[in-house]
Amino acid sequence: LKNLNLWNTKVHGDICCLANCKELENLNLWNTKVHGDISVLANCQHLIGLALNGTKVSGAMTQGLFDVLCGVETLEMKGTAFEFAAFVIAKYKESGGRLTELTGVPEDIKGSIDVLAFVGADLESVDLKGCSNISGDICSFANCKELKTLELSRTKVQGDICCLANCKELENLNLWN
């Protein structure tokens, strides 16, 4: 199976049923009732088009999934738990794989900051102020050794502040509600 388009249908079920579709190039589940762990897509090394808008797909970002999503040319995740990840991946690709600044994030975007663990090595400035639908563990910034400014006010980010011990360049941290 190379192309699967179930756009705007009443199809439902767990996305894990696609685990053996390793040749999949285009997957459109937009506005279906599909759910399950997105990490199954890490097996889809040939994926170039992905639309999951309006689905209930969930799970955590993994290195394998991140690598696959970075290779996707058309990545549509609006309204899913991976909307923020898609935004970050687009910025990462625009930067040529060296993301130093993450600003201009729409306040209504949703998702987890866990994707930043894969792009954070060069991050110097992150501004998510007012992004009240952004959540995750502050430990996603643990390896951001160049980080100087971290603005997380009015987000749902939480975790152990000790995770930032390696962020020796950190000058400004705001995490208030």
PDB file of C-alpha atoms in Angstrom:
ATOM      1  CA  LEU A   1       0.000   0.000   0.000  1.00  0.00           C
ATOM      2  CA  LYS A   2       1.475   3.321  -1.109  1.00  0.00           C
ATOM      3  CA  ASN A   3      -1.457   5.741  -0.928  1.00  0.00           C
ATOM      4  CA  LEU A   4      -4.312   5.762   1.565  1.00  0.00           C
ATOM      5  CA  ASN A   5      -6.892   8.555   1.388  1.00  0.00           C
ATOM      6  CA  LEU A   6      -9.838   8.266   3.776  1.00  0.00           C
ATOM      7  CA  TRP A   7     -10.501  12.009   3.972  1.00  0.00           C
ATOM      8  CA  ASN A   8     -13.787  13.048   5.612  1.00  0.00           C
ATOM      9  CA  THR A   9     -15.202   9.538   5.996  1.00  0.00           C
ATOM     10  CA  LYS A  10     -16.729   7.754   8.965  1.00  0.00           C
ATOM     11  CA  VAL A  11     -13.750   5.394   9.115  1.00  0.00           C
ATOM     12  CA  HIS A  12     -12.548   4.614  12.626  1.00  0.00           C
ATOM     13  CA  GLY A  13     -10.026   2.383  14.334  1.00  0.00           C
ATOM     14  CA  ASP A  14      -6.482   2.297  15.651  1.00  0.00           C
ATOM     15  CA  ILE A  15      -3.703   3.675  13.483  1.00  0.00           C
ATOM     16  CA  CYS A  16      -1.556   0.719  14.612  1.00  0.00           C
ATOM     17  CA  CYS A  17      -3.216  -1.331  11.845  1.00  0.00           C
ATOM     18  CA  LEU A  18      -0.867   0.529   9.473  1.00  0.00           C
ATOM     19  CA  ALA A  19       2.261  -0.862  11.176  1.00  0.00           C
ATOM     20  CA  ASN A  20       3.112  -3.125   8.233  1.00  0.00           C
ATOM     21  CA  CYS A  21       2.514  -0.477   5.556  1.00  0.00           C
ATOM     22  CA  LYS A  22       6.210   0.333   5.261  1.00  0.00           C
ATOM     23  CA  GLU A  23       5.933   1.518   1.633  1.00  0.00           C
ATOM     24  CA  LEU A  24       3.265   4.122   2.482  1.00  0.00           C
ATOM     25  CA  GLU A  25       3.945   7.442   0.741  1.00  0.00           C
ATOM     26  CA  ASN A  26       0.720   9.383   1.279  1.00  0.00           C
ATOM     27  CA  LEU A  27      -1.631   9.031   4.229  1.00  0.00           C
ATOM     28  CA  ASN A  28      -4.738  11.199   4.516  1.00  0.00           C
ATOM     29  CA  LEU A  29      -6.916  10.483   7.550  1.00  0.00           C
ATOM     30  CA  TRP A  30      -8.223  14.046   7.800  1.00  0.00           C
ATOM     31  CA  ASN A  31     -11.528  14.265   9.670  1.00  0.00           C
ATOM     32  CA  THR A  32     -11.856  10.550  10.439  1.00  0.00           C
ATOM     33  CA  LYS A  33     -12.334   8.857  13.793  1.00  0.00           C
ATOM     34  CA  VAL A  34      -8.921   7.179  13.673  1.00  0.00           C
ATOM     35  CA  HIS A  35      -7.038   7.077  16.983  1.00  0.00           C
ATOM     36  CA  GLY A  36      -3.976   5.422  18.491  1.00  0.00           C
ATOM     37  CA  ASP A  37      -0.246   5.907  18.926  1.00  0.00           C
ATOM     38  CA  ILE A  38       1.391   7.906  16.144  1.00  0.00           C
ATOM     39  CA  SER A  39       4.764   6.224  16.744  1.00  0.00           C
ATOM     40  CA  VAL A  40       3.630   3.442  14.390  1.00  0.00           C
ATOM     41  CA  LEU A  41       4.420   5.869  11.549  1.00  0.00           C
ATOM     42  CA  ALA A  42       8.139   5.650  12.386  1.00  0.00           C
ATOM     43  CA  ASN A  43       8.077   2.502  10.214  1.00  0.00           C
ATOM     44  CA  CYS A  44       6.911   4.506   7.186  1.00  0.00           C
ATOM     45  CA  GLN A  45      10.301   5.651   5.871  1.00  0.00           C
ATOM     46  CA  HIS A  46       8.875   6.633   2.446  1.00  0.00           C
ATOM     47  CA  LEU A  47       6.127   8.939   3.769  1.00  0.00           C
ATOM     48  CA  ILE A  48       5.949  12.255   1.870  1.00  0.00           C
ATOM     49  CA  GLY A  49       2.366  13.342   2.578  1.00  0.00           C
ATOM     50  CA  LEU A  50       0.585  13.128   5.928  1.00  0.00           C
ATOM     51  CA  ALA A  51      -2.776  14.636   6.930  1.00  0.00           C
ATOM     52  CA  LEU A  52      -4.080  13.799  10.396  1.00  0.00           C
ATOM     53  CA  ASN A  53      -6.200  16.916  10.988  1.00  0.00           C
ATOM     54  CA  GLY A  54      -9.222  16.198  13.158  1.00  0.00           C
ATOM     55  CA  THR A  55      -8.113  12.725  14.272  1.00  0.00           C
ATOM     56  CA  LYS A  56      -7.541  11.516  17.824  1.00  0.00           C
ATOM     57  CA  VAL A  57      -4.032  10.232  17.148  1.00  0.00           C
ATOM     58  CA  SER A  58      -1.847  10.500  20.255  1.00  0.00           C
ATOM     59  CA  GLY A  59       1.460   9.284  21.665  1.00  0.00           C
ATOM     60  CA  ALA A  60       4.928  10.634  22.273  1.00  0.00           C
ATOM     61  CA  MET A  61       7.522  11.939  19.864  1.00  0.00           C
ATOM     62  CA  THR A  62      10.387   9.509  19.316  1.00  0.00           C
ATOM     63  CA  GLN A  63      13.616   9.975  17.380  1.00  0.00           C
ATOM     64  CA  GLY A  64      12.380   7.582  14.678  1.00  0.00           C
ATOM     65  CA  LEU A  65       9.072   9.405  14.313  1.00  0.00           C
ATOM     66  CA  PHE A  66      10.817  12.783  14.280  1.00  0.00           C
ATOM     67  CA  ASP A  67      13.139  11.602  11.492  1.00  0.00           C
ATOM     68  CA  VAL A  68      10.193  10.377   9.395  1.00  0.00           C
ATOM     69  CA  LEU A  69       8.184  13.575   9.942  1.00  0.00           C
ATOM     70  CA  CYS A  70      11.161  15.718   8.929  1.00  0.00           C
ATOM     71  CA  GLY A  71      11.125  13.934   5.558  1.00  0.00           C
ATOM     72  CA  VAL A  72       7.419  14.551   4.967  1.00  0.00           C
ATOM     73  CA  GLU A  73       6.834  17.275   2.366  1.00  0.00           C
ATOM     74  CA  THR A  74       3.185  17.959   3.269  1.00  0.00           C
ATOM     75  CA  LEU A  75       2.536  17.691   6.999  1.00  0.00           C
ATOM     76  CA  GLU A  76      -0.958  18.624   8.222  1.00  0.00           C
ATOM     77  CA  MET A  77      -1.724  18.148  11.923  1.00  0.00           C
ATOM     78  CA  LYS A  78      -4.079  21.017  12.819  1.00  0.00           C
ATOM     79  CA  GLY A  79      -6.292  20.225  15.789  1.00  0.00           C
ATOM     80  CA  THR A  80      -4.250  17.210  16.886  1.00  0.00           C
ATOM     81  CA  ALA A  81      -1.848  16.585  19.743  1.00  0.00           C
ATOM     82  CA  PHE A  82       0.959  17.020  17.170  1.00  0.00           C
ATOM     83  CA  GLU A  83       0.020  20.452  15.857  1.00  0.00           C
ATOM     84  CA  PHE A  84       2.943  22.090  17.712  1.00  0.00           C
ATOM     85  CA  ALA A  85       5.327  19.357  16.531  1.00  0.00           C
ATOM     86  CA  ALA A  86       4.375  20.083  12.908  1.00  0.00           C
ATOM     87  CA  PHE A  87       5.012  23.811  13.491  1.00  0.00           C
ATOM     88  CA  VAL A  88       8.426  23.117  15.053  1.00  0.00           C
ATOM     89  CA  ILE A  89       9.426  20.676  12.306  1.00  0.00           C
ATOM     90  CA  ALA A  90       8.537  23.285   9.651  1.00  0.00           C
ATOM     91  CA  LYS A  91      10.703  25.877  11.438  1.00  0.00           C
ATOM     92  CA  TYR A  92      13.500  23.324  11.839  1.00  0.00           C
ATOM     93  CA  LYS A  93      13.450  22.552   8.112  1.00  0.00           C
ATOM     94  CA  GLU A  94      13.343  26.285   7.234  1.00  0.00           C
ATOM     95  CA  SER A  95      16.443  26.818   9.379  1.00  0.00           C
ATOM     96  CA  GLY A  96      18.376  24.158   7.506  1.00  0.00           C
ATOM     97  CA  GLY A  97      18.451  21.877  10.542  1.00  0.00           C
ATOM     98  CA  ARG A  98      19.893  24.466  12.922  1.00  0.00           C
ATOM     99  CA  LEU A  99      17.004  26.040  14.828  1.00  0.00           C
ATOM    100  CA  THR A 100      18.272  28.862  17.052  1.00  0.00           C
ATOM    101  CA  GLU A 101      15.047  30.758  17.725  1.00  0.00           C
ATOM    102  CA  LEU A 102      11.452  29.691  18.188  1.00  0.00           C
ATOM    103  CA  THR A 103       9.130  32.712  18.142  1.00  0.00           C
ATOM    104  CA  GLY A 104       5.909  33.698  16.435  1.00  0.00           C
ATOM    105  CA  VAL A 105       4.105  30.618  17.692  1.00  0.00           C
ATOM    106  CA  PRO A 106       0.305  31.008  17.352  1.00  0.00           C
ATOM    107  CA  GLU A 107      -1.266  31.238  20.818  1.00  0.00           C
ATOM    108  CA  ASP A 108      -4.049  28.778  19.930  1.00  0.00           C
ATOM    109  CA  ILE A 109      -1.659  26.008  18.858  1.00  0.00           C
ATOM    110  CA  LYS A 110      -1.751  22.785  20.846  1.00  0.00           C
ATOM    111  CA  GLY A 111       0.616  19.957  21.577  1.00  0.00           C
ATOM    112  CA  SER A 112       3.618  18.936  23.601  1.00  0.00           C
ATOM    113  CA  ILE A 113       7.061  20.482  23.800  1.00  0.00           C
ATOM    114  CA  ASP A 114       8.633  17.012  23.681  1.00  0.00           C
ATOM    115  CA  VAL A 115       9.570  17.610  20.016  1.00  0.00           C
ATOM    116  CA  LEU A 116      12.042  20.278  21.196  1.00  0.00           C
ATOM    117  CA  ALA A 117      14.274  17.567  22.643  1.00  0.00           C
ATOM    118  CA  PHE A 118      15.147  16.656  19.028  1.00  0.00           C
ATOM    119  CA  VAL A 119      15.809  20.171  17.702  1.00  0.00           C
ATOM    120  CA  GLY A 120      17.054  21.969  20.810  1.00  0.00           C
ATOM    121  CA  ALA A 121      20.819  21.627  20.554  1.00  0.00           C
ATOM    122  CA  ASP A 122      21.172  25.060  18.937  1.00  0.00           C
ATOM    123  CA  LEU A 123      18.179  26.820  20.503  1.00  0.00           C
ATOM    124  CA  GLU A 124      19.046  30.186  22.022  1.00  0.00           C
ATOM    125  CA  SER A 125      15.582  31.668  22.435  1.00  0.00           C
ATOM    126  CA  VAL A 126      12.126  30.129  22.892  1.00  0.00           C
ATOM    127  CA  ASP A 127       8.980  32.237  23.285  1.00  0.00           C
ATOM    128  CA  LEU A 128       5.769  30.310  23.929  1.00  0.00           C
ATOM    129  CA  LYS A 129       4.157  32.975  26.116  1.00  0.00           C
ATOM    130  CA  GLY A 130       0.382  32.723  26.041  1.00  0.00           C
ATOM    131  CA  CYS A 131       0.292  29.350  24.263  1.00  0.00           C
ATOM    132  CA  SER A 132      -2.128  27.923  26.820  1.00  0.00           C
ATOM    133  CA  ASN A 133      -2.593  24.641  24.926  1.00  0.00           C
ATOM    134  CA  ILE A 134       1.116  23.791  24.995  1.00  0.00           C
ATOM    135  CA  SER A 135       2.091  21.213  27.609  1.00  0.00           C
ATOM    136  CA  GLY A 136       4.933  18.884  28.416  1.00  0.00           C
ATOM    137  CA  ASP A 137       7.926  18.435  30.652  1.00  0.00           C
ATOM    138  CA  ILE A 138      10.474  21.209  31.055  1.00  0.00           C
ATOM    139  CA  CYS A 139      13.127  18.471  30.778  1.00  0.00           C
ATOM    140  CA  SER A 140      12.665  18.751  27.003  1.00  0.00           C
ATOM    141  CA  PHE A 141      15.119  21.667  27.306  1.00  0.00           C
ATOM    142  CA  ALA A 142      17.728  19.696  29.285  1.00  0.00           C
ATOM    143  CA  ASN A 143      20.194  19.524  26.379  1.00  0.00           C
ATOM    144  CA  CYS A 144      19.698  23.071  25.129  1.00  0.00           C
ATOM    145  CA  LYS A 145      23.155  24.231  26.154  1.00  0.00           C
ATOM    146  CA  GLU A 146      22.948  27.481  24.130  1.00  0.00           C
ATOM    147  CA  LEU A 147      19.568  28.530  25.570  1.00  0.00           C
ATOM    148  CA  LYS A 148      19.556  32.139  26.818  1.00  0.00           C
ATOM    149  CA  THR A 149      15.853  33.016  26.939  1.00  0.00           C
ATOM    150  CA  LEU A 150      13.001  30.675  27.802  1.00  0.00           C
ATOM    151  CA  GLU A 151       9.518  32.205  27.918  1.00  0.00           C
ATOM    152  CA  LEU A 152       6.893  29.670  28.985  1.00  0.00           C
ATOM    153  CA  SER A 153       4.411  31.915  30.799  1.00  0.00           C
ATOM    154  CA  ARG A 154       0.756  30.907  30.531  1.00  0.00           C
ATOM    155  CA  THR A 155       1.583  27.449  29.130  1.00  0.00           C
ATOM    156  CA  LYS A 156       0.912  24.090  30.769  1.00  0.00           C
ATOM    157  CA  VAL A 157       4.605  23.167  30.888  1.00  0.00           C
ATOM    158  CA  GLN A 158       5.659  21.556  34.151  1.00  0.00           C
ATOM    159  CA  GLY A 159       8.431  19.423  35.623  1.00  0.00           C
ATOM    160  CA  ASP A 160      11.598  19.533  37.664  1.00  0.00           C
ATOM    161  CA  ILE A 161      13.508  22.810  37.276  1.00  0.00           C
ATOM    162  CA  CYS A 162      16.738  20.882  37.968  1.00  0.00           C
ATOM    163  CA  CYS A 163      16.520  19.614  34.381  1.00  0.00           C
ATOM    164  CA  LEU A 164      17.825  23.013  33.300  1.00  0.00           C
ATOM    165  CA  ALA A 165      21.133  22.590  35.179  1.00  0.00           C
ATOM    166  CA  ASN A 166      23.038  22.073  31.890  1.00  0.00           C
ATOM    167  CA  CYS A 167      21.626  25.275  30.403  1.00  0.00           C
ATOM    168  CA  LYS A 168      24.640  27.325  31.512  1.00  0.00           C
ATOM    169  CA  GLU A 169      23.831  30.234  29.161  1.00  0.00           C
ATOM    170  CA  LEU A 170      20.257  30.678  30.463  1.00  0.00           C
ATOM    171  CA  GLU A 171      19.710  34.335  31.420  1.00  0.00           C
ATOM    172  CA  ASN A 172      15.910  34.676  31.375  1.00  0.00           C
ATOM    173  CA  LEU A 173      13.336  32.094  32.406  1.00  0.00           C
ATOM    174  CA  ASN A 174       9.657  32.957  32.743  1.00  0.00           C
ATOM    175  CA  LEU A 175       7.188  30.270  33.732  1.00  0.00           C
ATOM    176  CA  TRP A 176       4.230  31.853  35.464  1.00  0.00           C
ATOM    177  CA  ASN A 177       0.478  31.697  35.159  1.00  0.00           C
TER     178      ASN A 177
END
